[in-house]
XYZ file of C-alpha atoms in Angstrom:
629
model
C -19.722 71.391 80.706
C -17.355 74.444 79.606
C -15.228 73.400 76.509
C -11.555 73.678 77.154
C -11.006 74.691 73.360
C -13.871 77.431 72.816
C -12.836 80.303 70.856
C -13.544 82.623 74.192
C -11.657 80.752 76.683
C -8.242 80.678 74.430
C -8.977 84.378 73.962
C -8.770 85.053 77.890
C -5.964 82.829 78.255
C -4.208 84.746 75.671
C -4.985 88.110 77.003
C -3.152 87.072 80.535
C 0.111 86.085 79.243
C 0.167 88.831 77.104
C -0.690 91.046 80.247
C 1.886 89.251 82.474
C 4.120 89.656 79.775
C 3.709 93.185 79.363
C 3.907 93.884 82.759
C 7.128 91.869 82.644
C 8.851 93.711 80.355
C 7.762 97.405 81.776
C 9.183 95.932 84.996
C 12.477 95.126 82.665
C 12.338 98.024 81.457
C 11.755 100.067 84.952
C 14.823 98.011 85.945
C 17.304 99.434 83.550
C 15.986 103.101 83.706
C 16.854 103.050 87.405
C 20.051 101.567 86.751
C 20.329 103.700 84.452
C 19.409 106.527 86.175
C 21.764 105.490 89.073
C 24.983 105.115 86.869
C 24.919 108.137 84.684
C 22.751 110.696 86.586
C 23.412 109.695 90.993
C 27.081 108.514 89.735
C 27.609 110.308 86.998
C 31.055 111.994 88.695
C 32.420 108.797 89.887
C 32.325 106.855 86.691
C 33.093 109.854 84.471
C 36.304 109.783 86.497
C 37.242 106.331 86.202
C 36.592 106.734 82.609
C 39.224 109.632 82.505
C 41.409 107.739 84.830
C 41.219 104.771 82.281
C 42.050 107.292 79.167
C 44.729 108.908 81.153
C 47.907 107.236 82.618
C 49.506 109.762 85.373
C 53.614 108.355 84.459
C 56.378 109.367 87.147
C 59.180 111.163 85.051
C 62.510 110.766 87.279
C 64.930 114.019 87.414
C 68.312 113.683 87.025
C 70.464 113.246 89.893
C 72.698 116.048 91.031
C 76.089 116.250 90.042
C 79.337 115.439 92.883
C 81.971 117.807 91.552
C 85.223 118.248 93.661
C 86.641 121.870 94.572
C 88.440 122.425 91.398
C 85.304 121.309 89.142
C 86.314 117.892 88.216
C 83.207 115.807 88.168
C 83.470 112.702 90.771
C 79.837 111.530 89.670
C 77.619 111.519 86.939
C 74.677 110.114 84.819
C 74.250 108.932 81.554
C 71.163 107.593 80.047
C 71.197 103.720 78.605
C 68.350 101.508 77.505
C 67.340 98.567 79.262
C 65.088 95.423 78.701
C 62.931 95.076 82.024
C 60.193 92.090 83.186
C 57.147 93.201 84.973
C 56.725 89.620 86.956
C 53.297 90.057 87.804
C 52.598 90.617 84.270
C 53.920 86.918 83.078
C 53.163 83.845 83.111
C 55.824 81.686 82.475
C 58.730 83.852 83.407
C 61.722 81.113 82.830
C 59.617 80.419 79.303
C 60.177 84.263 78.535
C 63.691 84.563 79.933
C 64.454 81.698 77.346
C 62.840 83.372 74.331
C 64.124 86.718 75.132
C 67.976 85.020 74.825
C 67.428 84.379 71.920
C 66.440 88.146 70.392
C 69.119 90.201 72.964
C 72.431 88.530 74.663
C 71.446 87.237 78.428
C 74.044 85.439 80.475
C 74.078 83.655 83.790
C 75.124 86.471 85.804
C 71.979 88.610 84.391
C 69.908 85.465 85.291
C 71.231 86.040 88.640
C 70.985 89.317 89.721
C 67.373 89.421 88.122
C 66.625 86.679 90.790
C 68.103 88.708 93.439
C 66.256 91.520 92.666
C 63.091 89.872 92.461
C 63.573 88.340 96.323
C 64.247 92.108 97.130
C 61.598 93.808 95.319
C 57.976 93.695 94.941
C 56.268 91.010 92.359
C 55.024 94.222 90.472
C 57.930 95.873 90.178
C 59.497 96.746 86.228
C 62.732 94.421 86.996
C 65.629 94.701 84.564
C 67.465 91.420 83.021
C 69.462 93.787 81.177
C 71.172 97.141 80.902
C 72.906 99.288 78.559
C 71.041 97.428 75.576
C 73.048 98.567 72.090
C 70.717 99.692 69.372
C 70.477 96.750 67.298
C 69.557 94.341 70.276
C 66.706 97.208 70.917
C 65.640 97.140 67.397
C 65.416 93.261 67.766
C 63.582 93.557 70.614
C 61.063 96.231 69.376
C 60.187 93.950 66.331
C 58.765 91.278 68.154
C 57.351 93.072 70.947
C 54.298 91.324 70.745
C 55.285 88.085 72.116
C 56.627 89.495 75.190
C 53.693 91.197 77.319
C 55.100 92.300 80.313
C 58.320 93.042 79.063
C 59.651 96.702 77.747
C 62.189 98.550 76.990
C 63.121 101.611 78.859
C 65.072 104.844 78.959
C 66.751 104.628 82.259
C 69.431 107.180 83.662
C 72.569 105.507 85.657
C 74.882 106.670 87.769
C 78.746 106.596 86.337
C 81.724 107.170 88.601
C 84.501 108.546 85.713
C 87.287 107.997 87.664
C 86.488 104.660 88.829
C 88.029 103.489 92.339
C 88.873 107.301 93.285
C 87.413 108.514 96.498
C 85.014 105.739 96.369
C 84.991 105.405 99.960
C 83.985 109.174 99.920
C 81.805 109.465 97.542
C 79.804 105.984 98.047
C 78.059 103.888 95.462
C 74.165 103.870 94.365
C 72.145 100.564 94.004
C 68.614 99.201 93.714
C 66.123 100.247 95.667
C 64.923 96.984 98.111
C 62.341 96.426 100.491
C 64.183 97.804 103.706
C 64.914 101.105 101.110
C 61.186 101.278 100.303
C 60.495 101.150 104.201
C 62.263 103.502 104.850
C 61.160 105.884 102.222
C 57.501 105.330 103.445
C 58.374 105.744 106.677
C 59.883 109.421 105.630
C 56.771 110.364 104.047
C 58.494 111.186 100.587
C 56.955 107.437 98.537
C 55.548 109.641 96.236
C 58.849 111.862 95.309
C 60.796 108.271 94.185
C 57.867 106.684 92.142
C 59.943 105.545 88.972
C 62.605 105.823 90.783
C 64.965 102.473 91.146
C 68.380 103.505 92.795
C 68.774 105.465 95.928
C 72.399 106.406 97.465
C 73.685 103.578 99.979
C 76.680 104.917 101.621
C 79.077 107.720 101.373
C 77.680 111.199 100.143
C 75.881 109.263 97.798
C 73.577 108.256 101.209
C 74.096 111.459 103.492
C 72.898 114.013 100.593
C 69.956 111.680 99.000
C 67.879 114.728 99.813
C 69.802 116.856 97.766
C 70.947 114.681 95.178
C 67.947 112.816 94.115
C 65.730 115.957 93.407
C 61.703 116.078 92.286
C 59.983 113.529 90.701
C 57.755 115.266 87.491
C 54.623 113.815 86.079
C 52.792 113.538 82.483
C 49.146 112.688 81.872
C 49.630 110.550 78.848
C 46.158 109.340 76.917
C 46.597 105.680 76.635
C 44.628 103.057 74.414
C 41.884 99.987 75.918
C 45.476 98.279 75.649
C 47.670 100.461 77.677
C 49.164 101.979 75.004
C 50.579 105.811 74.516
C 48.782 108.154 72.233
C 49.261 111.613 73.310
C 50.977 113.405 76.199
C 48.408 115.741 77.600
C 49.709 117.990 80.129
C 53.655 117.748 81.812
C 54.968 118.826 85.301
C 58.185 118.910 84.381
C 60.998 117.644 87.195
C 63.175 119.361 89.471
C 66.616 118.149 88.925
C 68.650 117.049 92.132
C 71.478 119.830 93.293
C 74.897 119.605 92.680
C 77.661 119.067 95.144
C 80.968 120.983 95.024
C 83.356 119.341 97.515
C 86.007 120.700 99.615
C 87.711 117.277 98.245
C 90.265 118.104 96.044
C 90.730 115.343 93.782
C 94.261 115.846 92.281
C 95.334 115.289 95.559
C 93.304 112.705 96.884
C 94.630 110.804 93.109
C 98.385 110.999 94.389
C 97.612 109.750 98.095
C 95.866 106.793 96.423
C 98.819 106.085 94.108
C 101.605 107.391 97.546
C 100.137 103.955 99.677
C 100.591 101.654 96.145
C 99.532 98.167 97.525
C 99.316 98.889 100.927
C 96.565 98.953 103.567
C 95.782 101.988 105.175
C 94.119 105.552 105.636
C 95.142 109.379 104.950
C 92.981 112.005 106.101
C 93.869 115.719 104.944
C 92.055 118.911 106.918
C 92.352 122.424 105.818
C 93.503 123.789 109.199
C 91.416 127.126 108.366
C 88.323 125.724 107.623
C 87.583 122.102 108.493
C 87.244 121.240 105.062
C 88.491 117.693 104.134
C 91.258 117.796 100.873
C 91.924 114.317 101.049
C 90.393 111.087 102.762
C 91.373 108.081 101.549
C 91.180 104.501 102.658
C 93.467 101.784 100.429
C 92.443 99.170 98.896
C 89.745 101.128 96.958
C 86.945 99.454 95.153
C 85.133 100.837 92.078
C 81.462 102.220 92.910
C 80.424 101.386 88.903
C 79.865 97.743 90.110
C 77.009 98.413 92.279
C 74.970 100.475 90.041
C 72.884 97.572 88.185
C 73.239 95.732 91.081
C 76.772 93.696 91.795
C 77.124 90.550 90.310
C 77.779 87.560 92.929
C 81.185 87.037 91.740
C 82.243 90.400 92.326
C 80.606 90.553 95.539
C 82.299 87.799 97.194
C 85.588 88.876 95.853
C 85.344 92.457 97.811
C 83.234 90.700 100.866
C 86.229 87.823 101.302
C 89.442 89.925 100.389
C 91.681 89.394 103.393
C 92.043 93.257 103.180
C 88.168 94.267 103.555
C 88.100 96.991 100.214
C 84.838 97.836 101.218
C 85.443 98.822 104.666
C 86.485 103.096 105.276
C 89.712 102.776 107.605
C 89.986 106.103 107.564
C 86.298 107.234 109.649
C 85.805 103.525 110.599
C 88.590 101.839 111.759
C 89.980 102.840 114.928
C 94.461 102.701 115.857
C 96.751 102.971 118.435
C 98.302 106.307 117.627
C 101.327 104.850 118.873
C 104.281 108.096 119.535
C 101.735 110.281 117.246
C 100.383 110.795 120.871
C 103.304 112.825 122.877
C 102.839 116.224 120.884
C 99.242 116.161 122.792
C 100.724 114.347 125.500
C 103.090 117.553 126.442
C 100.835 120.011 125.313
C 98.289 118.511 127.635
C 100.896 118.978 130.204
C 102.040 122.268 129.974
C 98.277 123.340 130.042
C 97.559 121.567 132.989
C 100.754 122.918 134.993
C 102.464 119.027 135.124
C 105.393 120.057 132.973
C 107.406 123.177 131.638
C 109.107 123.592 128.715
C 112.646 122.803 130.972
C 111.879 119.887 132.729
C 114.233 117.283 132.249
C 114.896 113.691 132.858
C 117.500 111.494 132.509
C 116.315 108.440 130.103
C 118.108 105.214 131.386
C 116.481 103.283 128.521
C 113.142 102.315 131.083
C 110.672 103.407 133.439
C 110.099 101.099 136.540
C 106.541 100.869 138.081
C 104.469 98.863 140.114
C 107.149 96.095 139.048
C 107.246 96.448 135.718
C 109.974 97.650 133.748
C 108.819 99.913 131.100
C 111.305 99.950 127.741
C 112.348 102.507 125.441
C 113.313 102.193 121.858
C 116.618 102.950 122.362
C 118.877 100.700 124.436
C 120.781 102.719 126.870
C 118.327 105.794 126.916
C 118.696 109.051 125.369
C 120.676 110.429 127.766
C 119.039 113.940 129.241
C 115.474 114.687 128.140
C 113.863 117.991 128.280
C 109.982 118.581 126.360
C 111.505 119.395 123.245
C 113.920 116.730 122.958
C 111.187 114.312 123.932
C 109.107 115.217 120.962
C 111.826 115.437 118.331
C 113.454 111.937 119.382
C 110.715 110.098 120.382
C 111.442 109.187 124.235
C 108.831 107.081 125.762
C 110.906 107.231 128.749
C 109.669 110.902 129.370
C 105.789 110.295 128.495
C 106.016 106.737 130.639
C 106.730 109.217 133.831
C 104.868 112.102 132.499
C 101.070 109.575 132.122
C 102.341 108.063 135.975
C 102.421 112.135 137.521
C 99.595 113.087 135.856
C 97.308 110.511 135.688
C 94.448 109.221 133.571
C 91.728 111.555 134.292
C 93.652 114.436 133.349
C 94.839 112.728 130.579
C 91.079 111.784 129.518
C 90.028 115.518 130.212
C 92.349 116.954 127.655
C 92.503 114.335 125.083
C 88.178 115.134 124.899
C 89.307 118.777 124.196
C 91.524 117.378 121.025
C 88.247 115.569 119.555
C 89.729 112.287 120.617
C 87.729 109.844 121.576
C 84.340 111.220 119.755
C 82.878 111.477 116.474
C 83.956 114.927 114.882
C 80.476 115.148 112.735
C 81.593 114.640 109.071
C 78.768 114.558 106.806
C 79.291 111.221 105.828
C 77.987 107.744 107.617
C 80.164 105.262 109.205
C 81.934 107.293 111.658
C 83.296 105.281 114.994
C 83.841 107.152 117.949
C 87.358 105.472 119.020
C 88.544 104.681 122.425
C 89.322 107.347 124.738
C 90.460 105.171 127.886
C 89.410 106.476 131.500
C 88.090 104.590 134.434
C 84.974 105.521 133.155
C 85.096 104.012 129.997
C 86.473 100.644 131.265
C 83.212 100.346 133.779
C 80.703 100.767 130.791
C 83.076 98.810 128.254
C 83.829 95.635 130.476
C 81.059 93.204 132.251
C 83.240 91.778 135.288
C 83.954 93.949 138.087
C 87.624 92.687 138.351
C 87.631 93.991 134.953
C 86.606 97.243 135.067
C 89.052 98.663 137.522
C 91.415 100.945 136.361
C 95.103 99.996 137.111
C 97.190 102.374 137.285
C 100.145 100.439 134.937
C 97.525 100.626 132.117
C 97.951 104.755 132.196
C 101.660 104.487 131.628
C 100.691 102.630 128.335
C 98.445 105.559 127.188
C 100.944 107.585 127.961
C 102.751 106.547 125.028
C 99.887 105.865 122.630
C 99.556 102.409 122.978
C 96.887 100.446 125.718
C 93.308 100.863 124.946
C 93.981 104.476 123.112
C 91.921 103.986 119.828
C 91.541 106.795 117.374
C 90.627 107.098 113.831
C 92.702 108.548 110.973
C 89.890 111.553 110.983
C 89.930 112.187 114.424
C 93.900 112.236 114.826
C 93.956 114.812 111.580
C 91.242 117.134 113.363
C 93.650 116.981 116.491
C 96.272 118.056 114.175
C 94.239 120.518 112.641
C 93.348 121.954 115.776
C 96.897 122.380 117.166
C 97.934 124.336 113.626
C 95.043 126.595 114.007
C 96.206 127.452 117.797
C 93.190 125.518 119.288
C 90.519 126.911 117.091
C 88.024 123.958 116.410
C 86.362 123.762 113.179
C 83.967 120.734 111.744
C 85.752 118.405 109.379
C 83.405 118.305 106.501
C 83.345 117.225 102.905
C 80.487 119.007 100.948
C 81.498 122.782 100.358
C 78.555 124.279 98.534
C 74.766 122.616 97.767
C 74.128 124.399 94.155
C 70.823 124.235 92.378
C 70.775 123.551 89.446
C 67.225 124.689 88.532
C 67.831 128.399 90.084
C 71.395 128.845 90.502
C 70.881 129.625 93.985
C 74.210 128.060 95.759
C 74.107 127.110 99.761
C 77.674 127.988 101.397
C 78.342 125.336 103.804
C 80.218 128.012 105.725
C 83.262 127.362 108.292
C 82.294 128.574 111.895
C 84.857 127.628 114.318
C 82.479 125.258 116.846
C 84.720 126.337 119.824
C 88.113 127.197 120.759
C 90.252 125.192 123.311
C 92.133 127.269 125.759
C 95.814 126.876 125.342
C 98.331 129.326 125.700
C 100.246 130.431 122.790
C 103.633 130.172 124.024
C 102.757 126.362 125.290
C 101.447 125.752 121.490
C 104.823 127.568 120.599
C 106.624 125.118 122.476
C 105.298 122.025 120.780
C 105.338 123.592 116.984
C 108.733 123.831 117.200
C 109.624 120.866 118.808
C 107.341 119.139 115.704
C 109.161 121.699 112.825
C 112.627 120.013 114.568
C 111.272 116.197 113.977
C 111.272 116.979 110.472
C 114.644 118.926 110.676
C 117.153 116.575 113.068
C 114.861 114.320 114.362
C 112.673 110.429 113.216
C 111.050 112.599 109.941
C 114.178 114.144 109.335
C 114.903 111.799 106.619
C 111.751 112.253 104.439
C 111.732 115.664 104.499
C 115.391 116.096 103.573
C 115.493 119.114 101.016
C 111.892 120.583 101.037
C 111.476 123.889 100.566
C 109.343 124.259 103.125
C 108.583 123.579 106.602
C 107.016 121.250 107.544
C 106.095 119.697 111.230
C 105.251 116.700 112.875
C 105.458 113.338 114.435
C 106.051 109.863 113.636
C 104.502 107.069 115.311
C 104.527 103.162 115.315
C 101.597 100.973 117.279
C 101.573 97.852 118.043
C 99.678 95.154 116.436
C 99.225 93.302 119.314
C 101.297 92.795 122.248
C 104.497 91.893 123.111
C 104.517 91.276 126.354
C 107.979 92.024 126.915
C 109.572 90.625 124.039
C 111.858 92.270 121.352
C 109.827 93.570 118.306
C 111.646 91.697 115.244
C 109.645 92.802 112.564
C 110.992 91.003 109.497
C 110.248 87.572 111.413
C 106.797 88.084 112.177
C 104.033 87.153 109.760
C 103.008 90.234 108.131
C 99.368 90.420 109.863
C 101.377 90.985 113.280
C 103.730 93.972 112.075
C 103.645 97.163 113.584
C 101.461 100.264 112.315
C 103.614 102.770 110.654
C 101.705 106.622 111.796
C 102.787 109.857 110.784
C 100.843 113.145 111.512
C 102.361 116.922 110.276
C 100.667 120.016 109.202
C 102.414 122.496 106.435
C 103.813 125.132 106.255
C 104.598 125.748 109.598
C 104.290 129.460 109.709
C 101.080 129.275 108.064
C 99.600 125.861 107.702
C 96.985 124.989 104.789
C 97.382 121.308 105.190
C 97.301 119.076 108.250
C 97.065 115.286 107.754
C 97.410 111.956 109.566
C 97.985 108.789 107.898
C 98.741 104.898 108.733
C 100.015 102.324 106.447
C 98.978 99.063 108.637
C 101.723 96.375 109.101
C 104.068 98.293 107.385
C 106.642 99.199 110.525
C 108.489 102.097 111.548
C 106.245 105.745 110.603
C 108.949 107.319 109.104
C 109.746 104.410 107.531
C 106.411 104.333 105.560
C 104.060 106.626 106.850
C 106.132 109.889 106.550
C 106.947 109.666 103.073
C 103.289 109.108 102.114
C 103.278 112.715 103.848
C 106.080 114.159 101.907
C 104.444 113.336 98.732
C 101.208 114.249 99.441
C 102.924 118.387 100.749
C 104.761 118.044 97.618
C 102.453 118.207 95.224
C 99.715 120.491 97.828
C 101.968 123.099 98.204
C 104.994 122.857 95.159
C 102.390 121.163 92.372
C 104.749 118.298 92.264
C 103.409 115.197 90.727
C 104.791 112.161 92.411
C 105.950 109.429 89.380
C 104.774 106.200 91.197
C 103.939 105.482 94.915
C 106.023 107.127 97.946
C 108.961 104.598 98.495
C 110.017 102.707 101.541
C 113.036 104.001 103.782
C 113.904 101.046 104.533
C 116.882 102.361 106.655
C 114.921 104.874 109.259
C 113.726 104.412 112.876
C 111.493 106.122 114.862
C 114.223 106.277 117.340
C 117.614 108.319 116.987
């Protein structure tokens, strides 16, 4: 019988489990060289990069935004650098917990509370979210000392945009704000994600939106060696950014300052043209609202103040909103005419005070008539009489086909966004604009309303002062535009947005004769005659008043109608009339008669163009004209 315990047989058992676990451990050991061997020989390139890529942060370094500088050189828009405390989300925990502590080191209020919540439901979780900007130096020093407690939270560096002269041209120039989700889209979308990491604000309307491309510029980029915990120790290498290019404007801003202070407190729209050129001196749209508010993203007090004002700040009458251009329509009215062989200069009527058709009666202004009215006459005193018979012989395609020639009735291609295209009434147009097919006939009682400006004509403010514009450059058409030169900054290199006429429409020059005087005369003996009393120069042009709504035959009593229902006081002109460097149109809603109110808006605004006179206070009410002798 073997013994269990003999010397030998513990010997042998011995020897195995020191075999097995020899073999064990060279198995171990196999193990780990071939890992081993796999991580730093097969993937030695991979994991050396990582390593690099977790010494080396690659950090977005935003350029500065180009400059918005009018034609003179006054800066419209700039930057200015500010620090600001900014939550990472993602990053923390409990971010109401943080919020809380954070009060208590730098000032928070309710509002910041706010709009940090509203940018957090636009932006990504992992986004570097301010809950407060322009940080003075001793809350930053507060902040910096306990530092420690806050992971997730920094301060930063950040460059804002600053409009100097507040609520000037801010319809023009537009307003910057966050960049959202629909933003971020869109940026993807164009390819160019890269060029805006770092970036938080992108233009949202005005120039500040049609010349992102320019404006924003190149985003640079430093390799910075970083710590296990993230933080800087060196910058290694820098590719510097390519600062955005500045914009000179054909605005000139001295002059768009004294329309904004001509209209005071009222509603309404001025657009200037350089007759030569197409370039826009002057486009303003009262009330005005200050861009500034927008930049850290508007507070939700401020926002429903401009979003519920009964007189909609925010909206551009003078690209968007579409008039009835009232009697600022007969100058085109007879120079449509005399092009298409329906009138001559001599042609007279004799103005009983109405116009009967299809039975209707048709008013004038003036009770009575005016007596005998040739083209000249018609212009200078404002007969509707005249145009009511002129729109019944000629009809409304031909009026339709010359209007088109004018630019009326279609977007004139300013570089800005938000232009409406009007309503140039045909037969046409009512069969695409109206569902019914009782509705979309064309009667022919609605063209002796367009005759006179009124029915469905709808124009904007820009599209009646590129009319203008066209008519005092002798039917040469040029672009309206706002933006005169695109200068780098980096290279100097400036890009001319040069004037090219974009066509010519073919109008004789003793018809165009015909009308510039009869316009020079409105301002001499006829409804402008009053504003422009003692200029020394001449000016012409044409005063207009559209209706609010209709009146269906009932006496216009303007001081007993609520103020909402008052007539539209128009006024177009161009100056001087030998050699015009300004043509304008303007409207001053609700406010009655255009020479009342619209024509001394004008008067200022040539003043100080062409003399260098600087109106005191806003252009003041006649309260004692007409647009009717």
């Amino acid at each position: 019988m073997t013994d269990l315990n003999s010397p030998e047989l513990q010997l042998v058992r011995f020897r195995r489990r020191v075999y097995f676990a020899g073999a064990l451990v060279l198995v171990c050991f196999a193990l780990l060289f071939s890992r081993f061997f796999w991580l730093q020989v097969v993937r030695h390139d991979y994991y050396a990069t990582r390593a690099e890529d977790n010494r080396i942060a690659l950090l977005p370094v935003s350029p500065n935004r180009g400059l918005i500088i009018d034609r003179n050189g006054e800066v419209l828009a700039r930057n200015y650098s500010a620090y600001t405390l900014e939550i990472q989300p993602s990053r923390v925990a409990d971010l109401e917990a943080t919020i809380d502590e954070l009060a208590q080191l730098v000032n928070i209020e309710a509002r910041d509370r706010k709009r940090f919540r509203k940018l957090m439901d636009e932006s990504r979780n992992f986004d570097s979210l301010p809950i407060r900007t322009r940080l003075t130096d001793e809350e930053v020093a507060r902040f910096i000392a306990q530092r420690y407690r806050f992971p997730g939270v920094e301060v930063r560096a950040r460059l804002f945009r600053q409009y100097p002269n507040t609520e000037l041209a801010s319809h023009v120039l537009g307003y910057m704000g966050r960049i959202n989700r629909r933003d971020a889209e869109r940026i993807e979308e164009a390819g160019v994600a890269d060029n805006y990491r770092g970036t938080d604000h992108i233009g949202k309307s005005g120039l500040e939106l049609s010349y992102e491309n320019d404006l924003h510029g190149v985003t640079g980029f430093e390799q910075v060696e970083v710590t296990a915990a993230g933080r800087a120790v060196r910058v290694l290498s820098r590719t510097s950014p390519q600062n955005g290019n500045n914009l000179r404007l054909t605005l000139d801003a001295g002059l768009q300052r004294v329309v904004e202070q001509a209209f005071g407190e009222r509603r309404g729209a001025l657009v200037a043209i350089e007759p030569s050129s197409g370039g826009v001196l002057a486009l303003v749209s009262k009330p005005t609202f200050d861009p500034n508010l927008f930049v850290d993203g508007i507070d939700s007090a401020n926002w429903e103040a401009l979003n519920t004002s009964a007189d909609h700040p925010l909206l551009n009458r003078a690209i968007y909103s579409a008039y009835p251009p009232g009697s600022t329509f007969k100058p085109f009215m007879a120079l449509g005419a005399l092009t298409a062989g329906k009138r001559t200069p001599q042609f007279a009527i004799v103005d009983p005070g109405h116009f009967d058709f299809g039975g209707h009666r048709f008013r004038d202004d003036k009770v009575g008539g005016h007596g005998s009215v040739d083209m000249h006459k018609s212009i200078v005193v404002s007969c509707n009489t005249y145009y009511y018979r002129l729109a019944a012989d000629w009809g409304i395609d031909g009026i339709a086909g010359f209007m088109a020639q004018m630019g009326l009735g279609s977007r004139t291609g300013i570089d800005i966004e938000g232009e409406a295209t009007g309503v140039l009434p045909s037969p046409e147009w009512k069969k695409k604009r109206f569902k019914r097919p009782e509705q979309q006939k064309w009667y022919a009682g609605e063209t002796i309303s367009v005759g006179i400006g009124q029915g469905y004509n709808a124009y904007t403010m820009l599209q009646m002062a590129h009319a203008v514009s066209i008519l005092a450059a002798d039917g040469v058409v040029y672009k309206p535009h706002l933006v005169k030169q695109v200068e780098n900054v980096r290279t100097g290199a400036v890009r001319e947005i040069e004037p090219q006429p974009t066509r010519r429409v073919n109008l004789k020059p003793e018809h165009i004769a015909v009308i510039k005087q009869a316009m020079e005369d409105v301002n001499k003996a006829g409804t402008g005659a009053r504003a422009f009393a003692g200029a020394p120069y001449v000016a012409a042009g044409k005063t207009g008043t559209a209706q609010a709504f209709s009146l269906r035959g009932a006496q216009y009593r303007g001081g007993k109608l609520a103020e909402k229902l008052r007539d539209h006081a128009l006024f177009i002109a161009y100056a001087p009339a030998d050699d015009p460097k300004i043509a304008l149109a303007v409207i001053v809603e609700n406010a009655g008669f255009g020479a009342q109110s619209a024509a001394p808006i004008a008067r200022q605004v040539f003043d100080y163009y062409l003399l260098g006179n600087t109106p005191a206070g806003p252009a003041p009410e006649d309260v004692d004209a007409t647009d009717s002798e």
